[in-house]
PDB file of C-alpha atoms in Angstrom:
ATOM      1  CA  UNK K 120      20.218 -34.853 -11.595  1.00  0.00           C
ATOM      2  CA  UNK K 121      16.584 -36.993 -11.673  1.00  0.00           C
ATOM      3  CA  UNK K 122      16.726 -36.760  -8.716  1.00  0.00           C
ATOM      4  CA  UNK K 123      16.750 -33.628  -8.070  1.00  0.00           C
ATOM      5  CA  UNK K 124      14.445 -32.695 -10.971  1.00  0.00           C
ATOM      6  CA  UNK K 125      11.935 -35.621  -9.680  1.00  0.00           C
ATOM      7  CA  UNK K 126      12.130 -33.584  -5.679  1.00  0.00           C
ATOM      8  CA  UNK K 127      11.396 -30.059  -7.938  1.00  0.00           C
ATOM      9  CA  UNK K 128       8.502 -31.789  -9.804  1.00  0.00           C
ATOM     10  CA  UNK K 129       6.560 -32.796  -6.686  1.00  0.00           C
ATOM     11  CA  UNK K 130       6.988 -30.870  -4.166  1.00  0.00           C
ATOM     12  CA  UNK K 131       5.815 -27.588  -7.707  1.00  0.00           C
ATOM     13  CA  UNK K 132       3.242 -31.011  -7.423  1.00  0.00           C
ATOM     14  CA  UNK K 133       2.414 -30.423  -3.792  1.00  0.00           C
ATOM     15  CA  UNK K 134       2.068 -26.833  -4.073  1.00  0.00           C
ATOM     16  CA  UNK K 135      -0.256 -26.093  -6.320  1.00  0.00           C
ATOM     17  CA  UNK K 136      -2.282 -28.965  -5.079  1.00  0.00           C
ATOM     18  CA  UNK K 137      -1.924 -26.949  -2.033  1.00  0.00           C
ATOM     19  CA  UNK K 138      -3.339 -23.949  -3.931  1.00  0.00           C
ATOM     20  CA  UNK K 139      -5.898 -25.003  -5.162  1.00  0.00           C
ATOM     21  CA  UNK K 140      -7.484 -26.670  -1.479  1.00  0.00           C
ATOM     22  CA  UNK K 141      -6.474 -23.666  -0.281  1.00  0.00           C
ATOM     23  CA  UNK K 142      -9.374 -22.177  -2.934  1.00  0.00           C
ATOM     24  CA  UNK K 143     -11.498 -24.790  -2.752  1.00  0.00           C
ATOM     25  CA  UNK K 144     -11.847 -24.680   1.049  1.00  0.00           C
ATOM     26  CA  UNK K 145     -12.976 -20.920   0.486  1.00  0.00           C
ATOM     27  CA  UNK K 146     -14.570 -21.427  -1.968  1.00  0.00           C
ATOM     28  CA  UNK K 147     -17.132 -23.799   0.503  1.00  0.00           C
ATOM     29  CA  UNK K 148     -17.003 -21.725   2.395  1.00  0.00           C
ATOM     30  CA  UNK K 149     -17.510 -18.464   0.937  1.00  0.00           C
ATOM     31  CA  UNK K 150     -20.406 -19.806  -2.100  1.00  0.00           C
ATOM     32  CA  UNK K 151     -18.400 -18.853  -4.643  1.00  0.00           C
ATOM     33  CA  UNK K 152     -15.849 -18.938  -6.289  1.00  0.00           C
ATOM     34  CA  UNK K 153     -13.306 -16.028  -6.595  1.00  0.00           C
ATOM     35  CA  UNK K 154     -12.826 -15.184 -10.585  1.00  0.00           C
ATOM     36  CA  UNK K 155     -11.237 -12.178 -12.107  1.00  0.00           C
ATOM     37  CA  UNK K 156     -13.352  -8.691 -13.094  1.00  0.00           C
ATOM     38  CA  UNK K 157     -13.478  -9.253 -17.350  1.00  0.00           C
ATOM     39  CA  UNK K 158     -12.204  -5.935 -18.909  1.00  0.00           C
ATOM     40  CA  UNK K 159     -15.413  -4.704 -20.710  1.00  0.00           C
ATOM     41  CA  UNK K 160     -17.102  -5.149 -17.573  1.00  0.00           C
ATOM     42  CA  UNK K 161     -14.325  -3.379 -15.383  1.00  0.00           C
ATOM     43  CA  UNK K 162     -14.864  -0.259 -18.072  1.00  0.00           C
ATOM     44  CA  UNK K 163     -18.445  -0.207 -17.642  1.00  0.00           C
ATOM     45  CA  UNK K 164     -18.595  -0.089 -13.345  1.00  0.00           C
ATOM     46  CA  UNK K 165     -15.566   2.601 -13.578  1.00  0.00           C
ATOM     47  CA  UNK K 166     -18.472   3.875 -15.984  1.00  0.00           C
ATOM     48  CA  UNK K 167     -20.323   3.907 -14.029  1.00  0.00           C
ATOM     49  CA  UNK K 168     -18.515   5.082 -10.940  1.00  0.00           C
ATOM     50  CA  UNK K 169     -17.874   8.676 -11.990  1.00  0.00           C
ATOM     51  CA  UNK K 170     -15.157  10.527 -10.822  1.00  0.00           C
ATOM     52  CA  UNK K 171     -15.046  10.554  -7.505  1.00  0.00           C
ATOM     53  CA  UNK K 172     -13.976  13.447  -4.678  1.00  0.00           C
ATOM     54  CA  UNK K 173      -9.818  13.943  -4.268  1.00  0.00           C
ATOM     55  CA  UNK K 174      -9.270  11.742  -1.468  1.00  0.00           C
ATOM     56  CA  UNK K 175     -12.139   9.668  -1.224  1.00  0.00           C
ATOM     57  CA  UNK K 176     -11.661   6.238   0.056  1.00  0.00           C
ATOM     58  CA  UNK K 177     -12.872   3.613  -1.729  1.00  0.00           C
ATOM     59  CA  UNK K 178     -13.152   0.164  -0.960  1.00  0.00           C
ATOM     60  CA  UNK K 179     -13.817  -3.097  -2.739  1.00  0.00           C
ATOM     61  CA  UNK K 180     -15.910  -5.819  -0.512  1.00  0.00           C
ATOM     62  CA  UNK K 181     -14.586  -9.516  -1.971  1.00  0.00           C
ATOM     63  CA  UNK K 182     -12.043  -7.519  -3.862  1.00  0.00           C
ATOM     64  CA  UNK K 183     -10.626 -11.708  -4.922  1.00  0.00           C
ATOM     65  CA  UNK K 184      -8.267 -11.669  -7.580  1.00  0.00           C
ATOM     66  CA  UNK K 185      -7.672  -7.871  -6.885  1.00  0.00           C
ATOM     67  CA  UNK K 186      -7.995  -7.095 -11.119  1.00  0.00           C
ATOM     68  CA  UNK K 187     -10.795  -3.919 -10.274  1.00  0.00           C
ATOM     69  CA  UNK K 188      -9.385  -2.824  -7.021  1.00  0.00           C
ATOM     70  CA  UNK K 189      -6.659  -2.314  -9.264  1.00  0.00           C
ATOM     71  CA  UNK K 190      -8.292  -0.430 -12.061  1.00  0.00           C
ATOM     72  CA  UNK K 191      -9.934   1.442  -9.793  1.00  0.00           C
ATOM     73  CA  UNK K 192      -6.089   2.691  -8.585  1.00  0.00           C
ATOM     74  CA  UNK K 193      -4.577   2.772 -12.203  1.00  0.00           C
ATOM     75  CA  UNK K 194      -8.351   5.096 -12.169  1.00  0.00           C
ATOM     76  CA  UNK K 195      -8.588   7.246  -9.821  1.00  0.00           C
ATOM     77  CA  UNK K 196      -4.387   8.425  -8.487  1.00  0.00           C
ATOM     78  CA  UNK K 197      -6.365  10.639  -5.568  1.00  0.00           C
ATOM     79  CA  UNK K 198      -8.398   7.728  -4.336  1.00  0.00           C
ATOM     80  CA  UNK K 199      -7.428   5.657  -1.623  1.00  0.00           C
ATOM     81  CA  UNK K 200      -8.176   1.532  -2.167  1.00  0.00           C
ATOM     82  CA  UNK K 201      -8.414  -0.929  -0.040  1.00  0.00           C
ATOM     83  CA  UNK K 202      -9.235  -4.481  -1.377  1.00  0.00           C
ATOM     84  CA  UNK K 203     -11.027  -6.999   1.947  1.00  0.00           C
ATOM     85  CA  UNK K 204     -10.510 -10.474   0.973  1.00  0.00           C
ATOM     86  CA  UNK K 205     -10.982 -13.685   3.122  1.00  0.00           C
ATOM     87  CA  UNK K 206      -9.513 -16.582   0.459  1.00  0.00           C
ATOM     88  CA  UNK K 207      -6.156 -16.124   2.017  1.00  0.00           C
ATOM     89  CA  UNK K 208      -4.764 -17.115  -1.937  1.00  0.00           C
ATOM     90  CA  UNK K 209      -6.019 -14.444  -3.942  1.00  0.00           C
ATOM     91  CA  UNK K 210      -5.382 -11.899  -1.960  1.00  0.00           C
ATOM     92  CA  UNK K 211      -1.644 -13.461  -2.164  1.00  0.00           C
ATOM     93  CA  UNK K 212      -2.536 -13.071  -6.107  1.00  0.00           C
ATOM     94  CA  UNK K 213      -3.863  -9.194  -5.193  1.00  0.00           C
ATOM     95  CA  UNK K 214      -0.780  -8.424  -3.321  1.00  0.00           C
ATOM     96  CA  UNK K 215       1.197  -9.480  -5.785  1.00  0.00           C
ATOM     97  CA  UNK K 216      -0.806  -7.696  -8.975  1.00  0.00           C
ATOM     98  CA  UNK K 217      -0.249  -4.066  -6.511  1.00  0.00           C
ATOM     99  CA  UNK K 218       3.540  -4.740  -5.922  1.00  0.00           C
ATOM    100  CA  UNK K 219       4.344  -5.878  -9.878  1.00  0.00           C
ATOM    101  CA  UNK K 220       2.565  -2.940 -11.691  1.00  0.00           C
ATOM    102  CA  UNK K 221       4.032  -0.700  -8.844  1.00  0.00           C
ATOM    103  CA  UNK K 222       1.276   0.709  -6.317  1.00  0.00           C
ATOM    104  CA  UNK K 223       1.575   2.424  -2.779  1.00  0.00           C
ATOM    105  CA  UNK K 224       0.262   0.472  -0.302  1.00  0.00           C
ATOM    106  CA  UNK K 225      -0.979   4.216   1.038  1.00  0.00           C
ATOM    107  CA  UNK K 226      -3.218   4.091  -2.789  1.00  0.00           C
ATOM    108  CA  UNK K 227      -3.963   0.577  -2.828  1.00  0.00           C
ATOM    109  CA  UNK K 228      -3.689  -2.129  -0.006  1.00  0.00           C
ATOM    110  CA  UNK K 229      -5.283  -5.664   0.299  1.00  0.00           C
ATOM    111  CA  UNK K 230      -6.675  -6.570   3.671  1.00  0.00           C
ATOM    112  CA  UNK K 231      -7.304 -10.122   4.975  1.00  0.00           C
ATOM    113  CA  UNK K 232     -11.241  -9.595   6.591  1.00  0.00           C
ATOM    114  CA  UNK K 233     -14.554 -10.951   6.550  1.00  0.00           C
ATOM    115  CA  UNK K 234     -16.166  -8.092   4.716  1.00  0.00           C
ATOM    116  CA  UNK K 235     -19.499  -8.346   6.520  1.00  0.00           C
ATOM    117  CA  UNK K 236     -16.900  -7.074   9.188  1.00  0.00           C
ATOM    118  CA  UNK K 237     -15.384  -3.935   7.170  1.00  0.00           C
ATOM    119  CA  UNK K 238     -15.782  -0.430   9.233  1.00  0.00           C
ATOM    120  CA  UNK K 239     -17.807   0.597   5.897  1.00  0.00           C
ATOM    121  CA  UNK K 240     -18.347   4.756   7.901  1.00  0.00           C
ATOM    122  CA  UNK K 241     -15.081   6.099   5.961  1.00  0.00           C
ATOM    123  CA  UNK K 242     -16.441   4.359   2.476  1.00  0.00           C
ATOM    124  CA  UNK K 243     -17.108   7.108   0.140  1.00  0.00           C
ATOM    125  CA  UNK K 244     -17.721   4.680  -2.595  1.00  0.00           C
ATOM    126  CA  UNK K 245     -18.475   0.633  -2.021  1.00  0.00           C
ATOM    127  CA  UNK K 246     -17.321  -1.372  -4.680  1.00  0.00           C
ATOM    128  CA  UNK K 247     -18.716  -5.199  -4.482  1.00  0.00           C
ATOM    129  CA  UNK K 248     -18.924  -8.532  -7.195  1.00  0.00           C
ATOM    130  CA  UNK K 249     -20.636 -10.854  -4.741  1.00  0.00           C
ATOM    131  CA  UNK K 250     -22.784 -13.726  -5.038  1.00  0.00           C
ATOM    132  CA  UNK K 251     -26.974 -13.232  -3.891  1.00  0.00           C
ATOM    133  CA  UNK K 252     -26.747 -14.358   0.250  1.00  0.00           C
ATOM    134  CA  UNK K 253     -23.953 -12.064   0.776  1.00  0.00           C
ATOM    135  CA  UNK K 254     -25.534 -10.059  -1.305  1.00  0.00           C
ATOM    136  CA  UNK K 255     -28.561  -9.657   0.805  1.00  0.00           C
ATOM    137  CA  UNK K 256     -25.757 -10.223   4.056  1.00  0.00           C
ATOM    138  CA  UNK K 257     -24.399  -6.831   2.892  1.00  0.00           C
ATOM    139  CA  UNK K 258     -27.061  -5.007   2.510  1.00  0.00           C
ATOM    140  CA  UNK K 259     -28.707  -3.684   5.920  1.00  0.00           C
ATOM    141  CA  UNK K 260     -24.490  -4.005   7.014  1.00  0.00           C
ATOM    142  CA  UNK K 261     -24.377  -0.952   4.636  1.00  0.00           C
ATOM    143  CA  UNK K 262     -27.555   0.604   4.527  1.00  0.00           C
ATOM    144  CA  UNK K 263     -26.350   1.212   8.999  1.00  0.00           C
ATOM    145  CA  UNK K 264     -22.688   1.485   9.015  1.00  0.00           C
ATOM    146  CA  UNK K 265     -21.717   3.242   6.077  1.00  0.00           C
ATOM    147  CA  UNK K 266     -22.057   6.404   5.468  1.00  0.00           C
ATOM    148  CA  UNK K 267     -25.175   8.567   4.038  1.00  0.00           C
ATOM    149  CA  UNK K 268     -24.993   9.693   0.397  1.00  0.00           C
ATOM    150  CA  UNK K 269     -22.270   6.967   0.075  1.00  0.00           C
ATOM    151  CA  UNK K 270     -22.126   5.919  -4.040  1.00  0.00           C
ATOM    152  CA  UNK K 271     -22.113   1.130  -4.291  1.00  0.00           C
ATOM    153  CA  UNK K 272     -22.146  -0.080  -7.053  1.00  0.00           C
ATOM    154  CA  UNK K 273     -22.570  -3.529  -7.396  1.00  0.00           C
ATOM    155  CA  UNK K 274     -21.907  -6.362  -9.936  1.00  0.00           C
ATOM    156  CA  UNK K 275     -23.955  -8.741 -11.523  1.00  0.00           C
ATOM    157  CA  UNK K 276     -26.186  -9.159  -8.524  1.00  0.00           C
ATOM    158  CA  UNK K 277     -28.623  -6.236  -6.935  1.00  0.00           C
ATOM    159  CA  UNK K 278     -29.399  -5.993  -3.346  1.00  0.00           C
ATOM    160  CA  UNK K 279     -32.962  -7.154  -2.415  1.00  0.00           C
ATOM    161  CA  UNK K 280     -34.708  -4.213  -0.587  1.00  0.00           C
ATOM    162  CA  UNK K 281     -32.341  -1.562  -2.505  1.00  0.00           C
ATOM    163  CA  UNK K 282     -33.394   0.753  -5.359  1.00  0.00           C
ATOM    164  CA  UNK K 283     -31.264   1.345  -7.429  1.00  0.00           C
ATOM    165  CA  UNK K 284     -30.033   4.888  -9.319  1.00  0.00           C
ATOM    166  CA  UNK K 285     -28.988   3.679 -12.381  1.00  0.00           C
ATOM    167  CA  UNK K 286     -28.749  -0.676 -13.745  1.00  0.00           C
ATOM    168  CA  UNK K 287     -26.866  -0.535 -16.764  1.00  0.00           C
ATOM    169  CA  UNK K 288     -25.983  -3.588 -18.832  1.00  0.00           C
ATOM    170  CA  UNK K 289     -22.248  -4.396 -19.779  1.00  0.00           C
ATOM    171  CA  UNK K 290     -21.385  -5.938 -23.731  1.00  0.00           C
ATOM    172  CA  UNK K 291     -20.308  -8.889 -22.650  1.00  0.00           C
ATOM    173  CA  UNK K 292     -21.129 -12.555 -23.642  1.00  0.00           C
ATOM    174  CA  UNK K 293     -22.904 -13.000 -20.060  1.00  0.00           C
ATOM    175  CA  UNK K 294     -24.753  -9.283 -20.537  1.00  0.00           C
ATOM    176  CA  UNK K 295     -23.850  -8.726 -17.162  1.00  0.00           C
ATOM    177  CA  UNK K 296     -25.920  -6.612 -15.092  1.00  0.00           C
ATOM    178  CA  UNK K 297     -23.611  -2.816 -13.321  1.00  0.00           C
ATOM    179  CA  UNK K 298     -26.219  -1.401 -10.261  1.00  0.00           C
ATOM    180  CA  UNK K 299     -25.009   1.600  -8.717  1.00  0.00           C
ATOM    181  CA  UNK K 300     -26.702   3.193  -5.247  1.00  0.00           C
ATOM    182  CA  UNK K 301     -27.097   5.445  -2.866  1.00  0.00           C
ATOM    183  CA  UNK K 302     -26.981   5.009   0.711  1.00  0.00           C
ATOM    184  CA  UNK K 303     -30.109   6.802   2.401  1.00  0.00           C
ATOM    185  CA  UNK K 304     -31.442   5.889   5.701  1.00  0.00           C
ATOM    186  CA  UNK K 305     -34.947   5.778   6.775  1.00  0.00           C
ATOM    187  CA  UNK K 306     -36.376   8.531   9.461  1.00  0.00           C
ATOM    188  CA  UNK K 307     -36.363   5.497  11.484  1.00  0.00           C
ATOM    189  CA  UNK K 308     -32.608   4.420  11.028  1.00  0.00           C
ATOM    190  CA  UNK K 309     -30.841   5.343  13.621  1.00  0.00           C
ATOM    191  CA  UNK K 310     -27.181   5.197  14.893  1.00  0.00           C
ATOM    192  CA  UNK K 311     -26.321   4.065  18.295  1.00  0.00           C
TER     193      UNK K 311
END
């Protein structure tokens, strides 16, 4: 009986260590550790989004553990939400969270992928909670790929060269800012 308990304990410890190492490796690669979005921040994001049109395509770029994407799916049942995440542990946790909450994949899907390679052309709304270097890289991509008029909601960090439509400060302990942008093309921005 003790041998079985020892094998189980060692196996569980090895599994947890593997998960931690995967998160650390992804954190080093991404430059940020995935963290669940707090309730006050999720509420503020929902307020800033307003009411998207039915059948809107919503993408969460860097969806982490899926808490924000799940809230989007609950709040906007007539929209399609896609979470993009490249770190395997948060991705698996978000998929489990979606299944646990009985969200059909036709409404909420979590995909493993590179948010910088995502096709944003059909997205009506993009939500992101990224670090400054990722924001600097994502800004030009969204300006080029996202359709004219798409709404972009960014949590905590702003785009360097975009003028936000609005900036709201959340009542959480970090005084988190939520930025709202619209994709506007300059006359010289031409898609090829």
